[in-house]
Coordinates of C-alpha atoms and ligand atoms in Angstrom, one line a residue:
M1 CA 0.0 0.0 0.0
E2 CA 1.6 3.2 -1.2
L3 CA 0.7 6.8 -0.6
L4 CA -0.3 8.7 -3.8
Q5 CA 0.8 12.3 -3.9
Y6 CA -0.2 15.3 -6.0
P7 CA -0.5 15.3 -9.0
N8 CA -1.3 11.5 -9.2
P9 CA -4.4 11.3 -11.4
A10 CA -6.2 8.8 -9.1
L11 CA -6.5 11.7 -6.6
F12 CA -8.8 13.5 -9.0
R13 CA -11.2 10.6 -9.7
R14 CA -14.5 9.9 -8.0
S15 CA -14.7 6.8 -5.7
V16 CA -17.5 4.4 -5.8
D17 CA -19.6 3.2 -2.8
M18 CA -18.2 0.0 -1.1
E19 CA -20.7 -2.8 -1.4
V20 CA -22.2 -3.8 1.9
G21 CA -20.4 -7.0 3.0
D22 CA -17.5 -6.4 0.6
P23 CA -15.1 -9.2 1.6
T24 CA -12.1 -7.0 1.0
A25 CA -13.2 -4.3 3.5
A26 CA -11.7 -5.8 6.7
D27 CA -8.1 -6.1 5.2
L28 CA -8.4 -2.7 3.5
I29 CA -9.5 -1.0 6.8
K30 CA -6.7 -2.8 8.8
E31 CA -4.0 -1.8 6.4
M32 CA -5.3 1.8 6.0
T33 CA -5.4 2.1 9.8
E34 CA -1.7 0.9 10.0
K35 CA -0.7 3.4 7.4
L36 CA -2.6 6.2 9.1
Y37 CA -0.4 5.7 12.2
E38 CA 2.8 5.0 10.2
W39 CA 2.4 8.2 8.2
S40 CA 1.3 10.2 11.3
G41 CA -1.9 11.4 9.7
I42 CA -5.2 12.1 11.3
G43 CA -7.2 10.9 8.4
L44 CA -6.7 8.7 5.3
A45 CA -9.1 8.0 2.5
A46 CA -8.9 4.9 0.3
P47 CA -8.2 6.9 -2.9
Q48 CA -5.0 8.2 -1.4
V49 CA -3.7 4.6 -1.6
G50 CA -5.1 4.1 -5.1
I51 CA -8.3 2.3 -4.1
L52 CA -11.3 4.2 -5.5
K53 CA -13.8 3.1 -2.9
R54 CA -15.6 5.3 -0.4
V55 CA -13.8 4.4 2.8
A56 CA -11.8 6.5 5.3
V57 CA -10.2 6.1 8.6
I58 CA -9.8 9.0 11.1
D59 CA -8.1 9.4 14.4
L60 CA -7.8 13.0 15.6
R61 CA -5.2 12.1 18.3
E62 CA -7.4 13.9 20.8
E63 CA -8.5 12.5 24.2
P64 CA -10.6 10.4 24.4
R65 CA -8.9 8.5 21.6
R66 CA -11.2 7.2 19.0
L67 CA -10.7 5.5 15.6
Y68 CA -13.5 6.3 13.1
V69 CA -14.0 3.9 10.2
L70 CA -16.3 5.6 7.7
I71 CA -17.7 3.6 4.9
N72 CA -19.9 5.3 2.3
P73 CA -20.2 8.5 4.4
R74 CA -22.9 11.0 3.5
I75 CA -23.4 14.5 4.9
I76 CA -27.2 14.8 5.5
W77 CA -27.1 18.2 7.0
R78 CA -24.5 21.1 6.9
S79 CA -24.6 24.4 8.6
V80 CA -24.8 27.5 6.4
E81 CA -22.1 29.0 8.7
T82 CA -18.6 28.3 7.6
E83 CA -15.3 28.4 9.6
E84 CA -11.6 28.8 8.9
S85 CA -9.8 25.5 8.8
G86 CA -6.0 25.3 8.7
E87 CA -5.3 22.1 6.8
G88 CA -2.6 19.9 5.3
C89 CA -2.8 16.5 3.5
L90 CA -0.7 13.4 3.4
S91 CA -1.0 13.6 -0.4
V92 CA 0.2 17.1 -0.6
P93 CA 3.0 17.0 1.9
L94 CA 4.5 20.0 3.7
L95 CA 1.9 22.4 2.3
R96 CA -0.6 24.1 4.7
E97 CA -3.4 26.4 3.7
T98 CA -6.3 28.0 5.5
I99 CA -9.7 27.3 3.8
F100 CA -13.3 27.7 4.7
R101 CA -15.5 24.7 5.5
H102 CA -19.0 24.2 6.9
K103 CA -18.8 24.7 10.6
T104 CA -21.2 21.9 11.6
I105 CA -22.2 18.7 9.8
T106 CA -24.3 15.6 10.5
V107 CA -23.0 12.5 8.8
E108 CA -24.4 9.0 8.2
Y109 CA -22.1 6.2 7.4
L110 CA -21.5 2.5 7.8
D111 CA -18.8 1.3 10.4
E112 CA -16.4 -1.5 9.9
N113 CA -19.2 -4.0 10.5
F114 CA -21.4 -2.3 8.0
S115 CA -23.7 -1.1 10.8
P116 CA -25.4 2.3 10.0
Q117 CA -24.1 5.1 12.3
T118 CA -24.7 8.8 12.6
I119 CA -22.5 11.6 13.9
Q120 CA -24.9 14.4 14.9
K121 CA -23.6 17.9 14.6
A122 CA -19.9 17.3 14.4
E123 CA -17.9 20.5 14.8
G124 CA -14.2 21.6 14.8
L125 CA -11.5 19.2 13.7
L126 CA -13.9 16.2 13.4
S127 CA -16.2 18.2 11.1
F128 CA -13.3 19.5 9.0
C129 CA -11.5 16.1 8.8
I130 CA -14.7 14.3 7.6
Q131 CA -15.3 16.9 5.0
H132 CA -11.7 16.6 3.9
E133 CA -11.9 12.8 3.6
I134 CA -15.3 13.0 1.7
D135 CA -13.6 15.4 -0.7
H136 CA -10.9 12.8 -1.4
M137 CA -13.8 10.3 -2.3
N138 CA -15.1 12.9 -4.7
G139 CA -11.7 13.5 -6.3
H140 CA -11.1 16.9 -4.6
L141 CA -8.2 18.1 -2.5
F142 CA -8.3 20.8 0.2
I143 CA -6.6 23.3 -2.2
D144 CA -9.6 23.0 -4.4
H145 CA -11.4 25.3 -1.9
L146 CA -9.1 28.1 -2.6
S147 CA -9.7 30.7 -5.3
K148 CA -8.3 29.9 -8.7
S149 CA -5.3 32.2 -8.2
G150 CA -4.9 31.0 -4.6
R151 CA -4.8 27.4 -5.8
S152 CA -2.1 28.2 -8.4
Q153 CA 0.0 30.0 -5.8
A154 CA -0.5 27.0 -3.4
I155 CA 0.7 24.6 -6.1
K156 CA 3.7 26.8 -6.8
K157 CA 4.5 26.9 -3.0
F158 CA 4.0 23.1 -2.9
K159 CA 6.6 22.5 -5.7
E160 CA 9.1 24.9 -3.9
L161 CA 8.6 23.1 -0.6
Q162 CA 9.2 19.7 -2.4
N163 CA 12.4 21.0 -4.1
E164 CA 13.7 22.4 -0.7
F165 CA 13.0 19.2 1.0
M166 CA 14.8 17.2 -1.6
A167 CA 17.8 19.6 -1.7
Q168 CA 18.0 19.4 2.2
N169 CA 17.9 15.6 2.1
T170 CA 20.6 15.4 -0.6
A171 CA 22.8 17.8 1.4
E172 CA 22.5 15.5 4.4
V173 CA 23.6 12.5 2.4
A174 CA 26.4 14.2 0.6
P175 CA 29.1 14.5 3.3
E176 CA 28.8 10.7 4.1
N177 CA 29.3 9.9 0.5
E178 CA 32.4 12.0 0.4
T179 CA 34.0 10.0 3.1
L180 CA 33.7 6.7 1.1
Ligands
NI1 NI1 -6.0 14.5 2.6

């Protein structure tokens, strides 16, 4: 299971519902949960690992700790009121941007046992994270919430950050190589 990063085309495709009782669900969820922790994320959607199904795992790392497994999540109510959300994404590493999202949402989904669940009036980080993961399922990234010029600037910044990161890593490796 590998993490797909911008601009991998799979990140821009719409995922399909997972069939109730899908025999691949348990393994997929287990592996995605392991990767969520390995990659130190708070949320991971299946399309980020190249599986175009509507599944996400979320652990906000807040007490009390809770792992949410969301299969086929659907926002059934959203507040008109929006709120600023400072976000990043495992698939767009290093970049952080402030966007606006619905402040409060009510979500219906199936859990890992395919039992119907509802989160009523989620707010704050949980609300933002669920909206972010559902965006992934619809082929959208958080930067798509920026204005057209804001998005272009963010992509430019992302590329600069990637280049800087690679230059730094090369610099760290170089002295060792010279001693050989
Ligand atoms: Ni993301």
